[in-house]
XYZ file of C-alpha atoms in Angstrom:
450
model
C 46.180 13.509 41.427
C 44.455 12.624 44.242
C 44.743 16.264 46.239
C 43.566 17.542 42.944
C 40.531 15.255 42.718
C 39.212 15.783 46.116
C 40.049 19.589 46.231
C 37.859 20.097 42.285
C 35.098 17.888 44.324
C 34.750 20.246 47.020
C 35.620 23.477 45.436
C 32.471 22.843 42.835
C 30.359 21.532 45.548
C 30.688 24.307 47.361
C 29.845 26.481 43.961
C 26.786 24.363 43.464
C 25.687 24.780 47.013
C 26.127 28.648 46.818
C 24.226 29.187 43.182
C 21.356 27.269 44.358
C 20.767 28.717 47.800
C 21.597 32.158 46.143
C 18.831 31.342 43.196
C 16.691 30.040 45.886
C 16.922 33.665 48.262
C 16.599 35.887 44.909
C 13.617 34.196 44.226
C 10.256 35.712 44.555
C 7.750 34.060 46.193
C 5.003 32.388 43.796
C 2.009 30.097 44.496
C 2.880 27.474 45.196
C 0.267 24.429 44.066
C -0.443 22.381 47.250
C -3.128 19.944 45.800
C -2.365 17.139 47.955
C -3.218 14.300 45.619
C -0.612 15.354 43.267
C 2.119 15.675 45.399
C 1.156 12.305 46.942
C 1.268 11.157 42.899
C 4.474 12.987 42.508
C 6.183 11.339 45.626
C 5.008 7.693 44.011
C 6.690 8.535 40.748
C 9.855 10.290 42.291
C 10.662 7.047 44.884
C 10.921 4.756 41.980
C 12.002 6.654 39.630
C 15.035 7.776 41.982
C 15.601 4.185 42.825
C 16.293 3.466 38.686
C 18.582 6.578 38.526
C 21.225 6.061 41.333
C 21.184 2.049 40.236
C 22.428 3.466 36.665
C 24.337 5.601 37.861
C 26.383 3.542 40.990
C 27.344 1.476 37.601
C 29.269 3.991 35.706
C 32.950 5.110 38.083
C 34.244 1.716 38.094
C 33.023 0.259 34.716
C 36.107 0.241 32.564
C 38.282 0.156 35.973
C 36.056 -3.442 36.453
C 36.935 -4.760 33.161
C 40.434 -4.273 33.591
C 40.803 -5.846 37.202
C 39.623 -8.978 34.783
C 43.211 -8.188 32.565
C 40.986 -7.178 29.493
C 43.313 -5.711 27.042
C 42.141 -2.099 25.982
C 40.691 -2.954 22.724
C 38.382 -5.502 23.894
C 37.130 -3.461 26.186
C 36.242 -0.908 23.685
C 34.077 -3.698 22.076
C 32.405 -4.743 24.868
C 32.063 -0.627 25.671
C 30.532 -0.427 21.580
C 28.182 -3.799 22.315
C 26.594 -1.410 25.021
C 26.183 1.562 23.017
C 24.891 -0.614 20.044
C 22.477 -2.283 22.018
C 21.209 0.805 23.621
C 20.334 2.432 20.050
C 19.253 -0.732 18.445
C 16.842 -0.843 20.993
C 16.230 2.605 21.659
C 14.661 2.676 18.361
C 11.741 -0.021 19.080
C 11.347 0.892 22.499
C 8.459 3.040 22.688
C 6.552 0.521 20.416
C 7.629 -2.444 23.196
C 6.860 -0.073 26.154
C 3.074 0.502 24.512
C 2.496 -2.991 23.635
C 3.869 -4.354 26.931
C 2.202 -1.487 29.385
C 4.585 1.167 30.924
C 4.321 -0.626 34.574
C 5.366 -3.776 33.278
C 8.367 -2.139 30.889
C 9.541 -0.366 34.019
C 9.383 -3.835 36.527
C 11.203 -5.396 32.924
C 14.100 -2.562 33.471
C 14.998 -3.884 36.668
C 15.009 -7.445 36.086
C 17.280 -7.129 33.369
C 19.652 -4.142 34.412
C 19.593 -6.558 37.986
C 21.019 -9.416 35.454
C 23.228 -7.151 33.669
C 24.464 -6.195 36.916
C 24.810 -10.108 37.788
C 27.017 -10.713 34.801
C 29.787 -8.339 35.907
C 30.423 -11.106 38.514
C 31.707 -13.452 35.521
C 35.285 -13.511 34.386
C 33.903 -14.838 30.772
C 34.132 -12.165 28.203
C 30.839 -13.715 26.099
C 28.974 -13.223 29.769
C 30.200 -9.993 29.628
C 28.942 -8.976 26.277
C 25.516 -10.433 26.560
C 25.620 -8.304 29.809
C 26.557 -4.857 28.018
C 23.750 -5.855 25.985
C 20.674 -6.489 29.226
C 22.339 -2.848 30.020
C 21.397 -1.864 26.459
C 18.024 -2.862 27.093
C 17.622 -1.496 30.143
C 18.688 2.023 29.542
C 16.605 2.226 26.487
C 13.440 1.431 28.773
C 14.814 3.631 31.585
C 14.777 6.558 29.622
C 11.278 5.703 27.771
C 9.168 3.915 29.965
C 9.062 5.761 33.435
C 8.652 9.439 31.643
C 5.794 7.716 29.374
C 3.775 6.223 32.462
C 4.490 9.409 34.034
C 2.774 11.631 31.708
C -0.083 9.294 30.423
C -0.884 9.179 34.119
C -0.693 12.776 35.018
C -3.038 13.799 32.183
C -4.947 10.644 31.209
C -5.691 9.175 34.948
C -5.529 12.107 37.362
C -6.562 14.824 35.182
C -3.723 17.011 36.216
C -2.999 20.327 34.345
C -0.552 19.447 31.134
C 1.742 22.754 32.474
C 2.974 21.346 35.874
C 4.873 18.036 33.947
C 7.854 20.368 32.938
C 7.951 21.061 36.514
C 7.985 17.665 37.672
C 10.678 16.575 35.252
C 13.338 19.652 35.689
C 13.047 19.026 39.271
C 13.501 14.996 38.497
C 16.841 16.651 36.492
C 18.205 18.926 39.484
C 17.958 15.770 41.585
C 19.323 13.410 38.667
C 22.631 15.335 39.277
C 22.219 15.303 43.245
C 22.119 11.454 42.685
C 25.312 11.049 40.201
C 27.117 13.440 42.705
C 26.289 10.849 45.761
C 26.558 7.717 43.880
C 30.696 8.640 42.789
C 30.687 8.843 46.204
C 29.325 6.119 47.398
C 30.967 3.776 44.441
C 34.519 5.047 45.946
C 33.327 4.472 49.620
C 32.360 0.862 48.858
C 35.235 -0.030 45.984
C 38.479 2.017 47.467
C 37.729 2.946 51.352
C 35.872 -0.292 52.099
C 38.130 -1.940 49.699
C 35.970 -4.673 48.539
C 37.360 -4.101 45.145
C 35.800 -2.820 41.850
C 32.634 -5.308 41.972
C 30.959 -3.580 44.882
C 29.224 -0.715 43.027
C 27.469 -3.057 40.504
C 26.150 -5.690 43.699
C 25.024 -2.939 45.674
C 22.700 -1.255 42.706
C 20.832 -4.441 43.237
C 18.953 -3.991 45.869
C 17.600 -0.787 44.378
C 16.515 -2.515 40.881
C 14.640 -4.446 43.213
C 13.218 -2.213 45.810
C 12.577 0.081 42.557
C 10.336 -2.808 40.707
C 8.687 -3.521 44.003
C 7.184 -0.108 44.455
C 6.525 0.135 40.904
C 4.433 -3.560 41.070
C 2.938 -1.833 44.331
C 2.047 1.979 44.045
C 1.810 1.654 39.857
C -1.479 1.153 38.090
C -0.986 -0.113 34.526
C -1.214 1.982 31.030
C -1.202 1.430 27.285
C -0.806 3.538 24.295
C -1.537 3.606 20.734
C 1.616 2.037 18.747
C 2.670 3.937 16.068
C 4.303 1.912 13.713
C 7.960 1.919 13.449
C 8.105 2.742 9.602
C 5.876 6.182 9.738
C 7.609 7.236 12.617
C 10.495 7.179 10.760
C 9.166 8.626 7.747
C 7.378 11.571 9.292
C 11.132 12.200 10.859
C 12.458 12.226 7.418
C 10.086 14.591 6.162
C 10.031 16.936 9.201
C 14.261 16.587 8.012
C 13.684 17.820 4.807
C 11.219 20.189 5.296
C 12.780 22.478 8.184
C 16.749 23.180 7.977
C 16.699 23.927 11.779
C 15.606 20.809 12.435
C 18.580 19.494 9.672
C 21.206 21.841 11.686
C 19.767 20.741 15.537
C 19.918 17.252 14.648
C 23.334 17.093 13.320
C 24.652 19.334 16.265
C 22.851 16.676 18.458
C 24.667 14.020 16.688
C 28.338 15.194 16.530
C 28.301 16.358 20.411
C 26.956 13.115 21.784
C 28.881 11.224 19.708
C 32.154 12.829 20.574
C 30.019 12.299 24.404
C 30.432 8.727 24.420
C 33.993 8.711 23.425
C 35.093 10.640 26.473
C 33.068 8.873 29.031
C 35.054 5.444 27.138
C 38.451 7.459 27.285
C 38.632 9.469 30.966
C 39.261 6.755 33.232
C 42.091 5.242 30.666
C 43.947 8.895 30.755
C 43.481 9.793 34.784
C 43.508 5.839 36.676
C 47.042 5.193 36.170
C 48.038 8.065 37.656
C 46.182 7.473 41.078
C 43.159 9.200 40.593
C 40.000 8.010 42.590
C 37.523 7.094 40.294
C 34.431 7.956 41.936
C 35.196 11.443 43.309
C 36.616 12.061 40.057
C 33.317 10.886 38.987
C 31.468 12.974 41.819
C 33.606 16.186 40.418
C 32.117 15.604 36.903
C 28.517 15.389 37.735
C 29.356 18.388 39.964
C 30.591 20.495 37.303
C 27.662 19.577 35.161
C 25.292 20.839 37.978
C 27.035 23.515 38.237
C 26.475 24.386 34.403
C 22.703 23.663 34.629
C 22.510 26.324 37.694
C 24.601 28.542 35.497
C 22.065 27.794 32.729
C 18.885 28.971 34.862
C 21.054 31.411 36.049
C 22.301 32.876 32.581
C 18.002 32.433 31.126
C 16.712 34.247 34.689
C 14.945 37.282 34.226
C 18.020 39.384 35.616
C 20.347 38.245 32.611
C 18.056 36.910 29.706
C 20.410 34.857 28.063
C 19.134 33.042 24.967
C 19.300 28.774 25.029
C 20.837 29.391 21.349
C 23.588 31.850 22.743
C 24.469 28.901 25.883
C 24.285 26.164 23.129
C 27.159 28.128 21.363
C 29.144 28.663 24.344
C 28.627 24.927 25.380
C 30.190 23.423 22.447
C 32.866 26.290 22.218
C 34.301 25.164 25.414
C 34.285 21.541 24.315
C 35.998 22.293 21.262
C 38.575 24.221 23.513
C 38.643 21.503 26.296
C 39.757 18.301 23.377
C 42.079 20.632 21.883
C 43.820 20.559 25.816
C 43.383 17.210 25.562
C 45.337 16.318 22.529
C 48.409 18.005 24.281
C 47.995 17.151 28.184
C 47.738 13.446 26.515
C 50.483 13.650 24.616
C 53.179 10.397 24.922
C 56.012 11.142 27.175
C 54.597 14.709 28.357
C 51.249 12.997 29.844
C 49.555 16.011 32.035
C 47.088 14.374 34.190
C 45.916 17.528 36.079
C 45.248 19.551 33.140
C 43.107 16.632 31.491
C 41.218 16.589 34.132
C 40.452 19.799 34.045
C 39.702 19.648 30.348
C 36.962 17.181 31.324
C 35.525 18.952 34.011
C 35.077 21.640 31.296
C 33.387 19.037 29.054
C 31.416 18.084 32.035
C 30.351 21.762 32.853
C 29.754 22.622 29.033
C 27.552 19.527 29.638
C 25.260 20.930 31.812
C 25.214 24.270 29.547
C 24.331 21.723 26.426
C 21.451 19.358 27.477
C 18.597 22.272 28.743
C 19.727 24.472 25.451
C 18.911 21.295 23.096
C 16.109 20.510 25.280
C 14.769 24.121 25.090
C 15.253 23.951 21.215
C 14.342 20.764 20.396
C 10.616 21.553 21.755
C 10.760 24.478 19.646
C 11.786 23.345 16.749
C 10.738 19.912 16.000
C 6.756 18.574 16.522
C 6.474 16.418 19.255
C 4.920 13.625 17.455
C 7.749 13.712 15.033
C 10.781 14.039 17.442
C 11.534 9.845 17.849
C 11.883 9.420 14.389
C 14.029 12.281 13.606
C 16.136 11.174 16.560
C 16.490 8.375 15.156
C 17.946 9.483 11.294
C 21.072 11.283 13.456
C 21.721 9.186 16.748
C 21.964 5.887 14.684
C 24.286 6.068 12.221
C 26.577 9.062 13.734
C 26.755 7.227 17.269
C 27.934 3.705 15.221
C 30.066 5.771 13.777
C 31.226 7.092 16.495
C 31.951 2.947 18.067
C 33.462 2.484 14.270
C 36.374 5.565 15.200
C 37.042 3.722 18.580
C 37.576 0.616 17.521
C 39.243 1.336 15.122
C 41.667 4.251 15.926
C 41.703 3.147 19.572
C 44.843 0.566 19.093
C 45.820 -0.462 22.710
C 49.493 -1.346 21.211
C 49.631 2.111 20.166
C 50.759 5.156 23.127
C 49.251 7.817 20.601
C 45.965 5.991 20.517
C 44.083 8.330 23.153
C 45.824 11.100 21.475
C 44.500 10.602 18.146
C 40.793 9.691 19.550
C 40.818 13.565 21.306
C 42.180 15.015 17.775
C 39.522 13.429 15.610
C 37.087 14.452 18.600
C 38.028 18.191 17.853
C 37.936 17.890 14.429
C 33.805 16.618 14.561
C 33.443 19.347 17.402
C 34.722 21.675 15.061
C 32.073 20.321 12.611
C 29.480 20.799 15.123
C 30.389 24.564 15.695
C 30.057 24.717 12.377
C 26.657 23.488 12.282
C 25.978 26.382 15.313
C 26.752 28.612 13.576
C 24.934 27.916 10.705
C 21.763 27.436 12.895
C 22.751 30.648 14.612
C 22.223 32.367 11.242
C 19.065 30.929 10.301
C 16.960 31.319 13.470
C 18.917 34.819 14.414
C 15.830 36.592 13.950
C 13.198 34.035 15.586
C 11.265 34.897 17.942
C 10.031 31.077 18.690
C 13.391 29.901 19.987
C 14.019 33.165 22.390
C 12.695 32.881 26.266
C 9.779 34.826 26.841
C 10.515 37.354 29.347
C 8.773 36.474 32.744
C 5.595 38.319 33.133
C 4.400 36.388 36.150
C 4.829 33.731 38.528
C 2.569 30.992 37.664
C 1.062 28.008 40.376
C 4.289 25.567 40.082
C 4.121 21.940 42.489
C 6.467 21.964 44.800
C 7.071 19.129 47.397
């Protein structure tokens, strides 16, 4: 398993580099925006945002291993994971209102403080302290995915008056480097935890200086901004109206909720499946992130002028790949007949599918759901179905039963088949909808570059 993990990492990384280099060579020269004020503003944002993302990724590979190191049972670890997810969902409901009321800059600094405290709780072996840490992690995650983007968009449009057309380019580049940071974080965690022999607590300690630096840079370089608050009841009411009035929204939300609930369970299960067979967790995580990056690169190539595939097709392919991978896992995790290499390959396929899924879903969501109603729509789907996933994890994954992991993958397979049926339904509804198709490239717009 050790050799397989390193070999897969090298092959995937080489594939990503090859695809990116060929894409850069094939891309015709366009007009690059060289506005120095914009480039300075973009760099100020990236410096803080990338430090925050790097600190977040550093904590992912060894989280389950740390709880095992503290001799907690699998059921207890599941409760810790569920507490983190529940906190993310609950704080996510009010994160936008909190950020608007407190201020986006202050919210980003608050993220640095709460996530640093979350990391410090990992030094304790007390179960209650770890539960509090997971709740703090949920709050931090909600702030990470609301405050930073909100601060940037407001500053970009309102304070600096840059063209709104430049915003997608900034976040597209951020998404690419987010994958790169995740790959690097996996290698870094393996270095400090395994190669240097510092143990599973080391990545969490290493994340604290990054968080402190991110908060300090935000305090020094960023201005404060606020926005009008929209009542939570109005947000949910608007989301419900949008759901009931557009079947496309209903189907798209169903697909998202089912797919991402399964991904959460995958995040919980990959470590106990691979770790007993001597897998280097940091390198395995980097391989996962490289596979996801490869999927994102394939998405860009597939939707390019040369191939011109549509996001709806790639979304269907992503769901099919996950269905196939989960069926593989139901056999490769059979008690007494475990095949860690096959499980690892199935996990890589799931991450590859995620690389196709997220940009496809992002494109379709922008086209189908009005921007003002997206938060309300997602609340109606994310909360109940993620909580159902948590309940299923707690009930079905009994640490005293060797079949628990296989049963979980069987349940996930059934859930993904439901998602596939929703994809078929959505495809039937939108197959003649020109709005949901990527327009044919007609020219090279001005794109801001670093």
